[in-house]
């Protein structure tokens, strides 16, 4: 007695939240309440007909209308994406969409990381751009690299897609590039296409610096000798630091004394990588401490293939006004620390000195300790009128060494001290520091100028 009617279609899944590792994957198409008993099922994948893996079950009469089912079985590796079930009936055709897995609940995101400048090293001078796509809802994905709009086919390493969370996938790809191409401002693009996601991101040197890239120029910095070098070695070490070089090939550095135009023989250090990926080299020359102290001038000359003209910088000892000798205070380990019976820290405070250049060393029972045993701070300005500085050093020993009665001496060197060095000593038995003015040679490397 029922009237003729087209079917109503409903999707059927094997289970809710099925993992992608299940094999095979079964999809069902349920047709209900149709009359007459005449129905034909068909399946497609992205509008492409599917002809295998299909099983149609006989229709069943229920309260005057019919119900029928069709099932599609396919390997898990091919179960990504969207599928369509169609039912043809004399009273009307119907279609439904089936997605084997619930899509990723997170929004897709795509990032590109420019090359790390410190990777542009000899001998290959290359680095990598990294493209990463997160929260893809399908493992069916195409990734391409482009250089100035042209597809790149080599130097690519792609990993994934790999599962990162339920029904979400991550894809990572690296492209190796040459420094000369990056410096030439080539535009690199990462292009991705997947189900419900299509994106392309770009990077280039000018893009990464907002289009306001200033040229990085080679320069030279002249660094005066330290007081420690002058006092301990009886010589002054002059340093000419050449910075911002793309390559050290063809670099030539010379030192000369202005008073007699005498050329000095410099020593070139190993190239070092700067934070901007370029190289620096130190060229040092040793001169007599007396010559440096009396105000002789020394000029560093830098020649490099990337320089149109040589760079020349002159170095002379600068006079110091408002100079002042330091005060030195030594402090035994605090009782609270000794109570823990683990470590002991002896502290040396040096304050009220100018110029800021000085050295601090430690001795135990009269023997010089390795610098790894203590930590010195850089001089810190404590007043501007007059300019005065302070610094401190901490010597770390164990509690047993302190209780054994060893003596610990803080040795301070500064050009305004009466004998240029002063020491203070402390031990457990006295608990009180003592002050001694000394004139010591701390190294056998001292030399004499002729």
Short mmCIF file of C-alpha atoms in Angstrom, two decimals:
data_model
loop_
_atom_site.label_atom_id
_atom_site.label_comp_id
_atom_site.label_asym_id
_atom_site.label_seq_id
_atom_site.Cartn_x
_atom_site.Cartn_y
_atom_site.Cartn_z
CA UNK A 1 0.00 0.00 0.00
CA UNK A 2 3.07 2.28 0.22
CA UNK A 3 3.62 4.91 -2.44
CA UNK A 4 6.63 4.80 -4.81
CA UNK A 5 9.59 6.71 -3.28
CA UNK A 6 13.31 7.27 -3.90
CA UNK A 7 15.81 5.93 -1.34
CA UNK A 8 17.27 7.79 1.62
CA UNK A 9 21.04 7.20 1.85
CA UNK A 10 23.15 6.89 5.02
CA UNK A 11 26.94 6.31 5.42
CA UNK A 12 28.21 3.26 7.29
CA UNK A 13 31.69 2.96 8.87
CA UNK A 14 33.37 -0.11 10.34
CA UNK A 15 33.89 1.70 13.69
CA UNK A 16 34.18 5.21 15.05
CA UNK A 17 37.68 6.67 15.11
CA UNK A 18 39.27 3.78 13.24
CA UNK A 19 43.07 4.00 13.07
CA UNK A 20 44.64 4.38 9.66
CA UNK A 21 46.62 1.17 10.20
CA UNK A 22 43.48 -1.00 9.86
CA UNK A 23 43.58 -2.98 6.62
CA UNK A 24 41.30 -3.32 4.73
CA UNK A 25 39.02 -0.35 5.35
CA UNK A 26 35.28 -0.98 4.86
CA UNK A 27 32.74 1.69 3.90
CA UNK A 28 29.01 1.10 3.68
CA UNK A 29 26.15 2.79 1.86
CA UNK A 30 22.67 2.16 3.35
CA UNK A 31 19.58 2.85 1.18
CA UNK A 32 16.22 2.90 3.03
CA UNK A 33 12.48 3.42 2.37
CA UNK A 34 12.56 3.04 -1.40
CA UNK A 35 9.86 1.57 -3.64
CA UNK A 36 9.76 -0.21 -6.08
CA UNK A 37 12.51 -2.75 -5.45
CA UNK A 38 14.87 -1.48 -8.12
CA UNK A 39 18.19 0.13 -7.11
CA UNK A 40 21.70 0.29 -8.54
CA UNK A 41 24.74 1.35 -6.44
CA UNK A 42 27.94 2.91 -7.76
CA UNK A 43 31.11 4.19 -6.05
CA UNK A 44 33.68 6.84 -6.98
CA UNK A 45 36.82 8.44 -5.58
CA UNK A 46 37.07 12.15 -6.31
CA UNK A 47 34.61 11.59 -9.18
CA UNK A 48 36.67 8.71 -10.59
CA UNK A 49 34.62 5.47 -10.83
CA UNK A 50 35.57 2.54 -8.58
CA UNK A 51 34.88 -0.91 -10.00
CA UNK A 52 36.64 -3.31 -7.61
CA UNK A 53 36.16 -4.14 -3.93
CA UNK A 54 32.37 -3.59 -4.11
CA UNK A 55 29.76 -5.96 -2.71
CA UNK A 56 25.99 -5.28 -3.00
CA UNK A 57 23.67 -7.09 -0.58
CA UNK A 58 20.10 -8.16 -1.49
CA UNK A 59 17.30 -5.76 -0.65
CA UNK A 60 14.99 -6.50 2.30
CA UNK A 61 11.24 -5.69 2.50
CA UNK A 62 10.35 -3.80 5.68
CA UNK A 63 6.87 -2.32 6.37
CA UNK A 64 6.04 -1.95 2.69
CA UNK A 65 9.35 -0.39 1.51
CA UNK A 66 12.78 -1.79 0.80
CA UNK A 67 16.23 -1.47 2.38
CA UNK A 68 19.53 -2.35 0.68
CA UNK A 69 23.24 -2.02 1.39
CA UNK A 70 26.43 -1.72 -0.67
CA UNK A 71 29.95 -2.15 0.78
CA UNK A 72 33.31 -0.88 -0.49
CA UNK A 73 36.52 -2.52 0.78
CA UNK A 74 39.90 -0.98 -0.02
CA UNK A 75 43.48 -1.04 1.36
CA UNK A 76 44.29 1.43 4.14
CA UNK A 77 46.96 2.97 1.92
CA UNK A 78 44.23 4.02 -0.54
CA UNK A 79 41.63 5.01 2.03
CA UNK A 80 42.71 8.64 2.30
CA UNK A 81 40.51 11.37 0.93
CA UNK A 82 36.80 11.50 0.06
CA UNK A 83 34.55 8.79 -1.41
CA UNK A 84 31.09 9.01 -2.96
CA UNK A 85 28.20 6.51 -3.04
CA UNK A 86 25.42 6.94 -5.64
CA UNK A 87 22.09 5.09 -5.79
CA UNK A 88 20.07 5.08 -9.05
CA UNK A 89 16.30 4.52 -8.60
CA UNK A 90 13.27 4.95 -10.91
CA UNK A 91 11.89 7.63 -8.60
CA UNK A 92 15.12 9.63 -8.18
CA UNK A 93 18.87 9.31 -7.80
CA UNK A 94 20.66 10.05 -4.51
CA UNK A 95 24.35 10.67 -3.52
CA UNK A 96 26.26 10.77 -0.22
CA UNK A 97 29.86 11.57 0.75
CA UNK A 98 31.97 9.28 2.96
CA UNK A 99 35.27 10.14 4.68
CA UNK A 100 36.95 6.99 6.10
CA UNK A 101 38.61 8.86 8.95
CA UNK A 102 37.41 11.88 10.85
CA UNK A 103 39.48 14.85 9.64
CA UNK A 104 42.18 16.49 11.76
CA UNK A 105 40.52 18.78 14.30
CA UNK A 106 43.40 21.29 14.15
CA UNK A 107 43.92 23.96 11.52
CA UNK A 108 46.79 23.27 9.09
CA UNK A 109 49.84 25.52 9.37
CA UNK A 110 52.88 25.95 7.15
CA UNK A 111 56.21 27.58 8.00
CA UNK A 112 59.50 28.12 6.22
CA UNK A 113 62.81 28.69 8.00
CA UNK A 114 65.60 30.55 6.18
CA UNK A 115 69.12 29.10 6.06
CA UNK A 116 71.32 29.33 9.15
CA UNK A 117 74.21 31.62 8.26
CA UNK A 118 76.75 29.69 10.33
CA UNK A 119 76.18 26.67 8.05
CA UNK A 120 77.67 28.51 5.07
CA UNK A 121 81.06 27.02 5.87
CA UNK A 122 84.02 25.90 3.81
CA UNK A 123 84.41 23.92 1.67
CA UNK A 124 80.84 23.51 0.38
CA UNK A 125 79.39 26.92 1.35
CA UNK A 126 75.85 25.60 1.56
CA UNK A 127 73.01 25.63 4.05
CA UNK A 128 69.41 24.39 4.25
CA UNK A 129 65.95 25.93 4.08
CA UNK A 130 63.35 23.98 6.07
CA UNK A 131 59.65 23.82 5.16
CA UNK A 132 57.26 22.26 7.69
CA UNK A 133 53.52 21.61 7.37
CA UNK A 134 51.54 20.61 10.46
CA UNK A 135 48.01 19.26 10.98
CA UNK A 136 47.39 17.87 7.51
CA UNK A 137 44.18 15.82 7.43
CA UNK A 138 45.46 13.46 4.75
CA UNK A 139 48.63 11.57 3.91
CA UNK A 140 47.99 12.31 0.25
CA UNK A 141 50.16 15.38 -0.25
CA UNK A 142 52.40 16.88 -2.93
CA UNK A 143 55.37 19.12 -2.03
CA UNK A 144 57.49 21.06 -4.52
CA UNK A 145 60.45 23.41 -4.14
CA UNK A 146 60.82 26.37 -6.49
CA UNK A 147 63.74 28.71 -7.15
CA UNK A 148 62.72 32.01 -8.75
CA UNK A 149 59.50 30.25 -9.84
CA UNK A 150 61.25 27.26 -11.46
CA UNK A 151 60.89 23.80 -9.91
CA UNK A 152 63.97 22.41 -8.16
CA UNK A 153 64.71 18.68 -8.54
CA UNK A 154 67.90 18.15 -6.50
CA UNK A 155 69.16 18.85 -2.98
CA UNK A 156 65.79 17.94 -1.44
CA UNK A 157 65.23 15.74 1.62
CA UNK A 158 61.58 15.19 2.59
CA UNK A 159 60.32 13.27 5.64
CA UNK A 160 56.69 12.23 6.08
CA UNK A 161 53.82 12.64 6.20
CA UNK A 162 53.98 11.14 9.70
CA UNK A 163 51.21 10.94 12.26
CA UNK A 164 51.47 13.69 14.88
CA UNK A 165 48.05 13.37 16.59
CA UNK A 166 44.78 11.52 15.84
CA UNK A 167 44.17 11.88 12.08
CA UNK A 168 46.72 14.71 11.85
CA UNK A 169 49.96 14.49 9.86
CA UNK A 170 53.20 16.47 9.68
CA UNK A 171 55.46 16.84 6.64
CA UNK A 172 59.00 18.28 6.70
CA UNK A 173 61.31 19.03 3.80
CA UNK A 174 64.82 20.49 3.55
CA UNK A 175 66.34 22.19 0.51
CA UNK A 176 70.13 22.63 0.33
CA UNK A 177 71.18 25.94 -1.24
CA UNK A 178 74.48 27.69 -2.01
CA UNK A 179 75.58 30.85 -0.24
CA UNK A 180 76.13 32.67 -3.54
CA UNK A 181 72.46 32.08 -4.51
CA UNK A 182 71.22 33.34 -1.13
CA UNK A 183 73.45 36.42 -1.35
CA UNK A 184 72.14 37.00 -4.90
CA UNK A 185 68.63 37.29 -3.36
CA UNK A 186 67.14 34.27 -5.13
CA UNK A 187 63.53 33.61 -4.09
CA UNK A 188 62.85 30.10 -2.76
CA UNK A 189 59.28 28.76 -2.52
CA UNK A 190 57.77 25.72 -0.82
CA UNK A 191 54.50 24.67 -2.47
CA UNK A 192 52.15 22.11 -0.91
CA UNK A 193 48.88 20.63 -2.11
CA UNK A 194 46.77 18.18 -0.11
CA UNK A 195 43.15 17.41 0.70
CA UNK A 196 41.47 20.63 1.79
CA UNK A 197 44.86 22.44 1.92
CA UNK A 198 46.87 24.30 -0.68
CA UNK A 199 49.59 26.81 0.18
CA UNK A 200 52.92 28.30 -0.95
CA UNK A 201 55.39 30.22 1.24
CA UNK A 202 58.49 32.12 0.09
CA UNK A 203 61.81 33.19 1.55
CA UNK A 204 64.78 35.22 0.33
CA UNK A 205 67.57 37.29 1.85
CA UNK A 206 65.78 40.63 1.32
CA UNK A 207 62.46 39.19 2.51
CA UNK A 208 63.98 38.00 5.77
CA UNK A 209 65.41 41.44 6.55
CA UNK A 210 62.26 43.31 5.51
CA UNK A 211 63.73 44.66 2.31
CA UNK A 212 66.15 46.90 4.23
CA UNK A 213 69.32 44.83 4.07
CA UNK A 214 72.43 46.89 4.62
CA UNK A 215 75.57 45.58 2.96
CA UNK A 216 77.90 43.81 5.37
CA UNK A 217 81.30 45.41 4.92
CA UNK A 218 84.70 44.10 5.89
CA UNK A 219 86.19 46.10 8.75
CA UNK A 220 89.18 46.02 11.09
CA UNK A 221 89.23 46.54 14.85
CA UNK A 222 92.49 47.34 16.67
CA UNK A 223 92.61 45.98 20.23
CA UNK A 224 95.21 47.23 22.73
CA UNK A 225 97.27 44.87 24.89
CA UNK A 226 96.05 43.85 28.32
CA UNK A 227 97.84 44.79 31.51
CA UNK A 228 98.32 41.08 32.24
CA UNK A 229 100.28 40.64 29.01
CA UNK A 230 102.45 43.65 29.75
CA UNK A 231 103.20 42.70 33.36
CA UNK A 232 103.60 38.94 33.01
CA UNK A 233 105.23 38.66 29.58
CA UNK A 234 106.97 42.05 29.60
CA UNK A 235 105.63 42.57 26.07
CA UNK A 236 102.57 44.19 24.55
CA UNK A 237 100.36 42.08 22.26
CA UNK A 238 98.68 44.21 19.57
CA UNK A 239 95.59 42.69 17.92
CA UNK A 240 94.07 43.60 14.56
CA UNK A 241 90.73 41.80 14.19
CA UNK A 242 89.44 41.63 10.60
CA UNK A 243 85.67 40.98 10.57
CA UNK A 244 82.77 40.29 8.16
CA UNK A 245 84.70 38.34 5.53
CA UNK A 246 82.80 35.91 3.31
CA UNK A 247 86.11 34.15 2.73
CA UNK A 248 89.61 34.50 4.19
CA UNK A 249 91.20 33.67 0.85
CA UNK A 250 93.55 36.45 -0.26
CA UNK A 251 93.66 38.13 3.19
CA UNK A 252 96.92 39.93 4.00
CA UNK A 253 97.51 41.81 7.29
CA UNK A 254 100.63 43.77 8.26
CA UNK A 255 101.68 45.80 11.32
CA UNK A 256 104.23 48.62 11.30
CA UNK A 257 105.61 51.07 13.85
CA UNK A 258 104.98 54.65 12.79
CA UNK A 259 108.07 56.16 14.48
CA UNK A 260 110.56 54.39 12.17
CA UNK A 261 108.18 52.78 9.62
CA UNK A 262 109.45 49.39 10.77
CA UNK A 263 107.29 46.47 9.64
CA UNK A 264 106.40 43.89 12.30
CA UNK A 265 105.83 40.21 11.64
CA UNK A 266 102.19 39.42 12.59
CA UNK A 267 100.78 36.03 13.55
CA UNK A 268 97.44 35.11 11.93
CA UNK A 269 94.96 33.16 14.03
CA UNK A 270 92.45 30.58 12.82
CA UNK A 271 89.29 31.94 11.14
CA UNK A 272 86.27 32.12 13.45
CA UNK A 273 82.60 32.10 12.44
CA UNK A 274 80.68 35.19 13.55
CA UNK A 275 76.99 35.24 14.52
CA UNK A 276 76.14 36.59 11.03
CA UNK A 277 77.82 33.61 9.36
CA UNK A 278 80.87 35.54 8.15
CA UNK A 279 84.46 35.08 9.27
CA UNK A 280 86.87 36.97 11.49
CA UNK A 281 90.64 36.59 11.88
CA UNK A 282 92.99 38.02 14.53
CA UNK A 283 96.41 39.25 13.40
CA UNK A 284 98.64 39.80 16.46
CA UNK A 285 102.07 41.39 16.82
CA UNK A 286 104.30 41.50 19.90
CA UNK A 287 106.16 44.72 20.74
CA UNK A 288 108.26 45.83 23.68
CA UNK A 289 106.25 46.93 26.71
CA UNK A 290 108.49 50.00 27.14
CA UNK A 291 107.74 51.15 23.57
CA UNK A 292 103.99 50.76 24.13
CA UNK A 293 104.11 52.54 27.50
CA UNK A 294 106.00 55.56 26.08
CA UNK A 295 103.25 56.11 23.47
CA UNK A 296 104.64 54.67 20.22
CA UNK A 297 102.04 54.33 17.43
CA UNK A 298 101.38 51.13 15.44
CA UNK A 299 99.32 50.80 12.26
CA UNK A 300 97.49 47.71 11.02
CA UNK A 301 96.98 47.45 7.24
CA UNK A 302 94.39 45.02 5.82
CA UNK A 303 94.31 43.93 2.17
CA UNK A 304 91.50 41.66 0.88
CA UNK A 305 90.09 40.90 -2.61
CA UNK A 306 86.66 42.23 -1.53
CA UNK A 307 88.13 45.61 -0.52
CA UNK A 308 88.50 48.38 -3.10
CA UNK A 309 91.08 50.12 -0.91
CA UNK A 310 93.14 48.73 1.99
CA UNK A 311 91.97 49.42 5.54
CA UNK A 312 94.43 51.11 7.89
CA UNK A 313 93.89 51.53 11.66
CA UNK A 314 96.39 53.03 14.13
CA UNK A 315 96.76 52.00 17.78
CA UNK A 316 98.41 54.07 20.55
CA UNK A 317 98.18 53.86 24.31
CA UNK A 318 95.61 56.39 25.45
CA UNK A 319 96.37 58.47 28.55
CA UNK A 320 94.05 57.92 31.49
CA UNK A 321 92.83 60.80 33.62
CA UNK A 322 91.59 60.33 37.18
CA UNK A 323 93.53 57.08 37.51
CA UNK A 324 93.24 55.30 40.85
CA UNK A 325 94.72 52.19 42.46
CA UNK A 326 92.29 49.48 43.59
CA UNK A 327 91.38 48.44 47.13
CA UNK A 328 91.40 44.66 47.68
CA UNK A 329 89.24 42.74 50.18
CA UNK A 330 89.26 38.97 50.71
CA UNK A 331 86.48 37.05 52.44
CA UNK A 332 86.61 33.50 53.87
CA UNK A 333 83.80 31.02 53.09
CA UNK A 334 80.54 31.88 54.90
CA UNK A 335 79.78 29.69 57.93
CA UNK A 336 76.39 28.74 56.47
CA UNK A 337 78.11 27.21 53.45
CA UNK A 338 80.73 25.38 55.54
CA UNK A 339 77.96 23.88 57.68
CA UNK A 340 76.77 21.96 54.63
CA UNK A 341 80.20 20.25 54.50
CA UNK A 342 80.17 20.23 50.69
CA UNK A 343 81.91 23.28 49.23
CA UNK A 344 83.74 26.44 50.27
CA UNK A 345 83.90 29.71 48.35
CA UNK A 346 86.63 32.29 48.97
CA UNK A 347 85.81 35.72 47.52
CA UNK A 348 88.10 38.55 46.47
CA UNK A 349 86.57 42.01 45.94
CA UNK A 350 88.58 44.61 44.00
CA UNK A 351 87.07 48.10 43.88
CA UNK A 352 87.69 51.78 43.28
CA UNK A 353 90.16 51.45 40.40
CA UNK A 354 90.74 53.20 37.06
CA UNK A 355 91.65 52.37 34.28
CA UNK A 356 89.46 49.25 34.24
CA UNK A 357 92.19 46.91 32.92
CA UNK A 358 93.57 44.56 35.60
CA UNK A 359 94.15 40.88 36.32
CA UNK A 360 93.17 38.65 39.24
CA UNK A 361 94.85 35.34 40.01
CA UNK A 362 94.66 32.85 42.89
CA UNK A 363 97.40 30.94 44.71
CA UNK A 364 97.12 28.05 47.17
CA UNK A 365 99.99 27.66 49.63
CA UNK A 366 102.02 29.93 47.36
CA UNK A 367 101.38 27.91 44.17
CA UNK A 368 99.44 29.47 41.30
CA UNK A 369 96.07 27.78 40.68
CA UNK A 370 94.63 26.89 37.30
CA UNK A 371 92.17 29.50 36.03
CA UNK A 372 89.44 26.83 35.85
CA UNK A 373 89.34 26.85 39.67
CA UNK A 374 87.97 30.40 39.90
CA UNK A 375 85.64 32.85 38.15
CA UNK A 376 86.49 36.51 37.50
CA UNK A 377 83.91 39.12 36.58
CA UNK A 378 84.53 41.82 34.01
CA UNK A 379 85.19 45.29 35.50
CA UNK A 380 81.90 47.06 36.31
CA UNK A 381 81.60 50.82 36.62
CA UNK A 382 80.60 51.86 40.13
CA UNK A 383 80.80 55.66 39.67
CA UNK A 384 81.14 58.09 36.78
CA UNK A 385 82.51 61.18 38.60
CA UNK A 386 85.27 60.21 39.04
CA UNK A 387 85.17 57.08 36.84
CA UNK A 388 85.84 54.10 39.11
CA UNK A 389 85.35 50.36 38.62
CA UNK A 390 84.97 47.21 40.68
CA UNK A 391 85.34 43.49 40.01
CA UNK A 392 85.32 40.32 42.08
CA UNK A 393 86.60 36.78 41.85
CA UNK A 394 85.30 33.61 43.51
CA UNK A 395 87.53 30.61 44.23
CA UNK A 396 85.64 27.34 44.60
CA UNK A 397 87.23 24.64 46.78
CA UNK A 398 85.83 21.78 48.83
CA UNK A 399 85.20 22.01 52.55
CA UNK A 400 87.99 19.52 53.40
CA UNK A 401 90.63 21.69 51.69
CA UNK A 402 89.58 24.72 53.73
CA UNK A 403 89.53 22.81 57.03
CA UNK A 404 92.97 21.35 56.28
CA UNK A 405 94.45 24.80 56.93
CA UNK A 406 95.57 25.63 53.38
CA UNK A 407 96.25 29.30 52.65
CA UNK A 408 94.55 31.04 49.74
CA UNK A 409 95.92 34.18 48.15
CA UNK A 410 94.18 36.66 45.86
CA UNK A 411 96.78 38.31 43.62
CA UNK A 412 95.71 41.53 41.87
CA UNK A 413 97.65 43.36 39.18
CA UNK A 414 96.94 46.97 38.19
CA UNK A 415 99.17 49.66 36.70
CA UNK A 416 98.45 52.18 39.49
CA UNK A 417 99.45 49.90 42.38
CA UNK A 418 102.79 50.94 43.95
CA UNK A 419 104.50 47.73 42.83
CA UNK A 420 101.84 46.94 40.19
CA UNK A 421 100.65 43.85 42.14
CA UNK A 422 99.19 43.31 45.60
CA UNK A 423 98.13 40.11 47.29
CA UNK A 424 95.88 39.23 50.19
CA UNK A 425 95.89 35.86 51.95
CA UNK A 426 93.38 34.10 54.16
CA UNK A 427 93.19 30.69 55.86
CA UNK A 428 91.08 28.92 58.46
CA UNK A 429 93.45 29.38 61.40
CA UNK A 430 93.71 33.16 61.20
CA UNK A 431 90.33 33.86 59.70
CA UNK A 432 91.73 37.30 58.94
CA UNK A 433 93.18 38.44 55.62
CA UNK A 434 96.70 39.87 55.47
CA UNK A 435 97.99 42.43 53.00
CA UNK A 436 101.36 42.11 51.29
CA UNK A 437 102.82 44.25 48.50
CA UNK A 438 104.86 42.16 46.11
CA UNK A 439 106.65 42.42 42.81
CA UNK A 440 106.48 39.01 41.14
CA UNK A 441 107.22 37.49 37.77
CA UNK A 442 104.42 34.95 37.29
CA UNK A 443 105.63 33.43 34.09
CA UNK A 444 108.85 32.15 32.63
CA UNK A 445 107.89 33.68 29.28
CA UNK A 446 109.07 37.19 30.22
CA UNK A 447 111.30 38.77 27.59
CA UNK A 448 113.53 41.80 27.36
CA UNK A 449 113.51 44.46 24.61
CA UNK A 450 116.79 45.48 23.01
#
